[in-house]
Amino acid sequence: KTEVYGTMTERLSRADWLKAGLQALARDGAASLKADVLAKRLGVSRGSFYWHFADIDAFHYALAAAWRDVAVEQVIRLLEQAAPKMRMRRLLGIALGADPSLEIGMRAWAASSPRAQEAVTAVDARRLAYMERMLTAVGVAPEASGVRARVIYWAYLGSVLSRVRVEDSMLARLIDELADFATRDERL
């Protein structure tokens, strides 16, 4: 479904609402995830919102699913294009180089919303499982891959929550150190 809004000939889609919701969550937090607030930002009536979503709960459900896709599935699709030995460095570059606002917004929302908490829990599990498989695929022993994946993931979460932006040269060094740690061969 699409709806014509205003006097413009453009159409506002369900994806437009979800994109606006993710942007609002990143910029202003969960309090901005209301039909009237988003409609005002988009310059449309609330009726446009209800054209695509039965209610705010349905929107929140779709928004959590959209975040899971952005936060995990799109990243995995990108990583799968790289050689297995390069995936950890690429993942660290993506994760540590990204704007943390959406991750912070989602995790803050999860503190007060069971739906958001379910999404965060699912994303955490999916990210860790993927990293474990990624490490095992490059020769890290299975018992070590789980531990290393968690250390890397916790380093990522710490960087997100600290909101500290590092210089490119420091970022490159961090990526190298973390990737070397994660993929080192214990047999040496």
mmCIF file of C-alpha atoms in Angstrom:
data_model
loop_
_atom_site.group_PDB
_atom_site.id
_atom_site.type_symbol
_atom_site.label_atom_id
_atom_site.label_comp_id
_atom_site.label_asym_id
_atom_site.label_seq_id
_atom_site.Cartn_x
_atom_site.Cartn_y
_atom_site.Cartn_z
ATOM 1 C CA LYS A 1 0.000 0.000 0.000
ATOM 2 C CA THR A 2 1.072 3.561 -0.615
ATOM 3 C CA GLU A 3 -0.579 6.882 0.016
ATOM 4 C CA VAL A 4 -0.238 10.215 -1.688
ATOM 5 C CA TYR A 5 0.625 12.833 0.903
ATOM 6 C CA GLY A 6 0.238 16.578 0.824
ATOM 7 C CA THR A 7 -0.019 18.025 -2.640
ATOM 8 C CA MET A 8 3.096 16.215 -3.751
ATOM 9 C CA THR A 9 3.048 13.391 -6.244
ATOM 10 C CA GLU A 10 5.485 11.294 -4.236
ATOM 11 C CA ARG A 11 4.222 8.288 -2.318
ATOM 12 C CA LEU A 12 4.939 7.478 1.304
ATOM 13 C CA SER A 13 5.552 3.750 1.761
ATOM 14 C CA ARG A 14 5.708 1.469 4.768
ATOM 15 C CA ALA A 15 9.494 1.467 4.309
ATOM 16 C CA ASP A 16 9.485 5.293 4.515
ATOM 17 C CA TRP A 17 7.713 5.110 7.882
ATOM 18 C CA LEU A 18 10.153 2.506 9.165
ATOM 19 C CA LYS A 19 13.137 4.519 7.974
ATOM 20 C CA ALA A 20 11.716 7.602 9.677
ATOM 21 C CA GLY A 21 11.157 5.563 12.830
ATOM 22 C CA LEU A 22 14.750 4.293 12.890
ATOM 23 C CA GLN A 23 16.041 7.825 12.315
ATOM 24 C CA ALA A 24 13.831 9.189 15.092
ATOM 25 C CA LEU A 25 14.949 6.438 17.476
ATOM 26 C CA ALA A 26 18.603 7.211 16.731
ATOM 27 C CA ARG A 27 18.164 10.962 17.023
ATOM 28 C CA ASP A 28 15.549 11.440 19.751
ATOM 29 C CA GLY A 29 14.948 8.087 21.438
ATOM 30 C CA ALA A 30 11.870 5.945 21.925
ATOM 31 C CA ALA A 31 9.635 8.853 22.997
ATOM 32 C CA SER A 32 9.627 9.946 19.354
ATOM 33 C CA LEU A 33 8.136 6.642 18.140
ATOM 34 C CA LYS A 34 4.573 7.929 18.051
ATOM 35 C CA ALA A 35 2.325 8.298 15.032
ATOM 36 C CA ASP A 36 1.694 12.016 15.513
ATOM 37 C CA VAL A 37 5.374 12.852 16.063
ATOM 38 C CA LEU A 38 6.501 10.897 13.007
ATOM 39 C CA ALA A 39 3.649 12.212 10.852
ATOM 40 C CA LYS A 40 4.615 15.784 11.695
ATOM 41 C CA ARG A 41 8.251 15.071 10.766
ATOM 42 C CA LEU A 42 7.193 13.550 7.473
ATOM 43 C CA GLY A 43 4.674 16.301 6.736
ATOM 44 C CA VAL A 44 1.689 13.962 6.487
ATOM 45 C CA SER A 45 -1.422 13.172 8.472
ATOM 46 C CA ARG A 46 -1.588 10.416 11.070
ATOM 47 C CA GLY A 47 -3.972 8.713 8.680
ATOM 48 C CA SER A 48 -0.981 7.978 6.483
ATOM 49 C CA PHE A 49 0.585 6.088 9.397
ATOM 50 C CA TYR A 50 -2.561 4.037 9.915
ATOM 51 C CA TRP A 51 -2.702 3.229 6.226
ATOM 52 C CA HIS A 52 0.419 1.079 6.765
ATOM 53 C CA PHE A 53 0.130 0.011 10.426
ATOM 54 C CA ALA A 54 -2.918 -1.175 12.377
ATOM 55 C CA ASP A 55 -1.701 0.560 15.511
ATOM 56 C CA ILE A 56 1.439 1.790 17.253
ATOM 57 C CA ASP A 57 2.191 -1.719 18.542
ATOM 58 C CA ALA A 58 2.232 -3.051 14.978
ATOM 59 C CA PHE A 59 4.585 -0.225 14.034
ATOM 60 C CA HIS A 60 6.876 -1.000 16.970
ATOM 61 C CA TYR A 61 6.916 -4.676 15.977
ATOM 62 C CA ALA A 62 7.817 -3.784 12.378
ATOM 63 C CA LEU A 63 10.402 -1.261 13.573
ATOM 64 C CA ALA A 64 12.127 -3.867 15.769
ATOM 65 C CA ALA A 65 12.216 -6.240 12.793
ATOM 66 C CA ALA A 66 13.626 -3.478 10.579
ATOM 67 C CA TRP A 67 16.359 -2.802 13.139
ATOM 68 C CA ARG A 68 17.250 -6.506 13.249
ATOM 69 C CA ASP A 69 17.636 -6.457 9.480
ATOM 70 C CA VAL A 70 19.808 -3.323 9.503
ATOM 71 C CA ALA A 71 21.830 -4.322 12.561
ATOM 72 C CA VAL A 72 22.535 -7.920 11.584
ATOM 73 C CA GLU A 73 21.232 -9.332 8.343
ATOM 74 C CA GLN A 74 22.471 -6.545 6.065
ATOM 75 C CA VAL A 75 25.878 -6.693 7.730
ATOM 76 C CA ILE A 76 26.092 -10.470 7.344
ATOM 77 C CA ARG A 77 25.162 -10.226 3.663
ATOM 78 C CA LEU A 78 27.979 -7.723 3.203
ATOM 79 C CA LEU A 79 30.472 -9.852 5.138
ATOM 80 C CA GLU A 80 29.609 -12.958 3.131
ATOM 81 C CA GLN A 81 30.960 -11.198 0.036
ATOM 82 C CA ALA A 82 34.459 -11.135 1.579
ATOM 83 C CA ALA A 83 36.925 -13.978 1.875
ATOM 84 C CA PRO A 84 36.554 -15.802 5.222
ATOM 85 C CA LYS A 85 39.945 -14.581 6.480
ATOM 86 C CA MET A 86 38.959 -10.941 5.845
ATOM 87 C CA ARG A 87 35.511 -11.048 7.455
ATOM 88 C CA MET A 88 36.574 -10.221 11.025
ATOM 89 C CA ARG A 89 38.507 -7.137 9.939
ATOM 90 C CA ARG A 90 35.628 -6.036 7.747
ATOM 91 C CA LEU A 91 33.138 -6.619 10.568
ATOM 92 C CA LEU A 92 35.239 -4.618 13.008
ATOM 93 C CA GLY A 93 35.597 -1.805 10.475
ATOM 94 C CA ILE A 94 31.837 -1.659 9.989
ATOM 95 C CA ALA A 95 30.990 -1.954 13.684
ATOM 96 C CA LEU A 96 33.607 0.352 15.150
ATOM 97 C CA GLY A 97 33.360 2.907 12.355
ATOM 98 C CA ALA A 98 29.580 3.286 12.427
ATOM 99 C CA ASP A 99 27.541 6.010 14.097
ATOM 100 C CA PRO A 100 26.400 4.384 17.362
ATOM 101 C CA SER A 101 23.189 6.428 17.707
ATOM 102 C CA LEU A 102 20.760 3.759 16.491
ATOM 103 C CA GLU A 103 22.368 1.028 18.609
ATOM 104 C CA ILE A 104 22.207 3.309 21.659
ATOM 105 C CA GLY A 105 18.607 4.277 20.916
ATOM 106 C CA MET A 106 17.532 0.670 20.506
ATOM 107 C CA ARG A 107 19.237 -0.464 23.701
ATOM 108 C CA ALA A 108 17.749 2.458 25.637
ATOM 109 C CA TRP A 109 14.289 1.600 24.274
ATOM 110 C CA ALA A 110 14.847 -2.015 25.342
ATOM 111 C CA ALA A 111 15.090 -0.877 28.960
ATOM 112 C CA SER A 112 11.386 0.027 28.905
ATOM 113 C CA SER A 113 9.921 -2.098 26.115
ATOM 114 C CA PRO A 114 9.648 -5.898 26.113
ATOM 115 C CA ARG A 115 9.326 -5.831 22.312
ATOM 116 C CA ALA A 116 12.564 -3.865 21.940
ATOM 117 C CA GLN A 117 14.260 -6.105 24.537
ATOM 118 C CA GLU A 118 13.286 -9.176 22.495
ATOM 119 C CA ALA A 119 14.859 -7.583 19.419
ATOM 120 C CA VAL A 120 18.068 -6.688 21.267
ATOM 121 C CA THR A 121 18.326 -10.194 22.728
ATOM 122 C CA ALA A 122 17.788 -11.743 19.281
ATOM 123 C CA VAL A 123 20.355 -9.437 17.674
ATOM 124 C CA ASP A 124 22.934 -10.140 20.377
ATOM 125 C CA ALA A 125 22.468 -13.902 19.955
ATOM 126 C CA ARG A 126 22.589 -13.732 16.150
ATOM 127 C CA ARG A 127 25.713 -11.548 16.139
ATOM 128 C CA LEU A 128 27.533 -13.819 18.596
ATOM 129 C CA ALA A 129 26.553 -17.004 16.759
ATOM 130 C CA TYR A 130 27.702 -15.546 13.450
ATOM 131 C CA MET A 131 31.031 -14.416 14.904
ATOM 132 C CA GLU A 132 31.604 -17.843 16.457
ATOM 133 C CA ARG A 133 30.967 -19.551 13.097
ATOM 134 C CA MET A 134 33.145 -16.979 11.351
ATOM 135 C CA LEU A 135 36.043 -17.655 13.730
ATOM 136 C CA THR A 136 35.652 -21.436 13.579
ATOM 137 C CA ALA A 137 35.693 -21.218 9.762
ATOM 138 C CA VAL A 138 39.164 -19.648 9.838
ATOM 139 C CA GLY A 139 40.577 -22.302 12.143
ATOM 140 C CA VAL A 140 39.887 -21.045 15.655
ATOM 141 C CA ALA A 141 39.015 -23.954 17.940
ATOM 142 C CA PRO A 142 35.295 -24.070 18.755
ATOM 143 C CA GLU A 143 35.922 -23.721 22.502
ATOM 144 C CA ALA A 144 37.985 -20.572 21.865
ATOM 145 C CA SER A 145 35.691 -19.056 19.220
ATOM 146 C CA GLY A 146 32.833 -18.506 21.683
ATOM 147 C CA VAL A 147 35.069 -16.762 24.193
ATOM 148 C CA ARG A 148 36.761 -14.611 21.564
ATOM 149 C CA ALA A 149 33.448 -13.683 19.946
ATOM 150 C CA ARG A 150 32.190 -12.438 23.318
ATOM 151 C CA VAL A 151 35.350 -10.435 24.010
ATOM 152 C CA ILE A 152 35.072 -8.791 20.583
ATOM 153 C CA TYR A 153 31.349 -8.162 21.023
ATOM 154 C CA TRP A 154 31.792 -6.671 24.471
ATOM 155 C CA ALA A 155 34.541 -4.424 23.108
ATOM 156 C CA TYR A 156 32.077 -3.282 20.414
ATOM 157 C CA LEU A 157 29.310 -2.617 22.966
ATOM 158 C CA GLY A 158 31.758 -0.698 25.146
ATOM 159 C CA SER A 159 32.752 1.459 22.198
ATOM 160 C CA VAL A 160 29.088 2.123 21.398
ATOM 161 C CA LEU A 161 28.137 3.046 24.924
ATOM 162 C CA SER A 162 31.219 5.206 25.467
ATOM 163 C CA ARG A 163 30.286 7.328 22.422
ATOM 164 C CA VAL A 164 33.972 8.149 22.028
ATOM 165 C CA ARG A 165 34.990 8.743 18.427
ATOM 166 C CA VAL A 166 38.618 7.779 17.731
ATOM 167 C CA GLU A 167 40.903 9.043 14.991
ATOM 168 C CA ASP A 168 41.188 6.929 11.852
ATOM 169 C CA SER A 169 44.746 5.858 12.693
ATOM 170 C CA MET A 170 43.679 4.655 16.161
ATOM 171 C CA LEU A 171 40.626 2.930 14.676
ATOM 172 C CA ALA A 172 42.858 1.047 12.227
ATOM 173 C CA ARG A 173 45.121 -0.067 15.080
ATOM 174 C CA LEU A 174 42.150 -1.184 17.179
ATOM 175 C CA ILE A 175 40.764 -3.187 14.274
ATOM 176 C CA ASP A 176 44.155 -4.851 13.682
ATOM 177 C CA GLU A 177 44.649 -5.713 17.368
ATOM 178 C CA LEU A 178 41.146 -7.077 17.841
ATOM 179 C CA ALA A 179 41.211 -9.062 14.593
ATOM 180 C CA ASP A 180 44.629 -10.510 15.437
ATOM 181 C CA PHE A 181 43.403 -11.470 18.911
ATOM 182 C CA ALA A 182 40.239 -13.071 17.568
ATOM 183 C CA THR A 183 41.878 -15.100 14.812
ATOM 184 C CA ARG A 184 45.232 -16.024 16.360
ATOM 185 C CA ASP A 185 46.319 -19.622 16.115
ATOM 186 C CA GLU A 186 46.667 -21.215 19.557
ATOM 187 C CA ARG A 187 48.996 -23.899 18.177
ATOM 188 C CA LEU A 188 51.892 -21.485 17.657
#
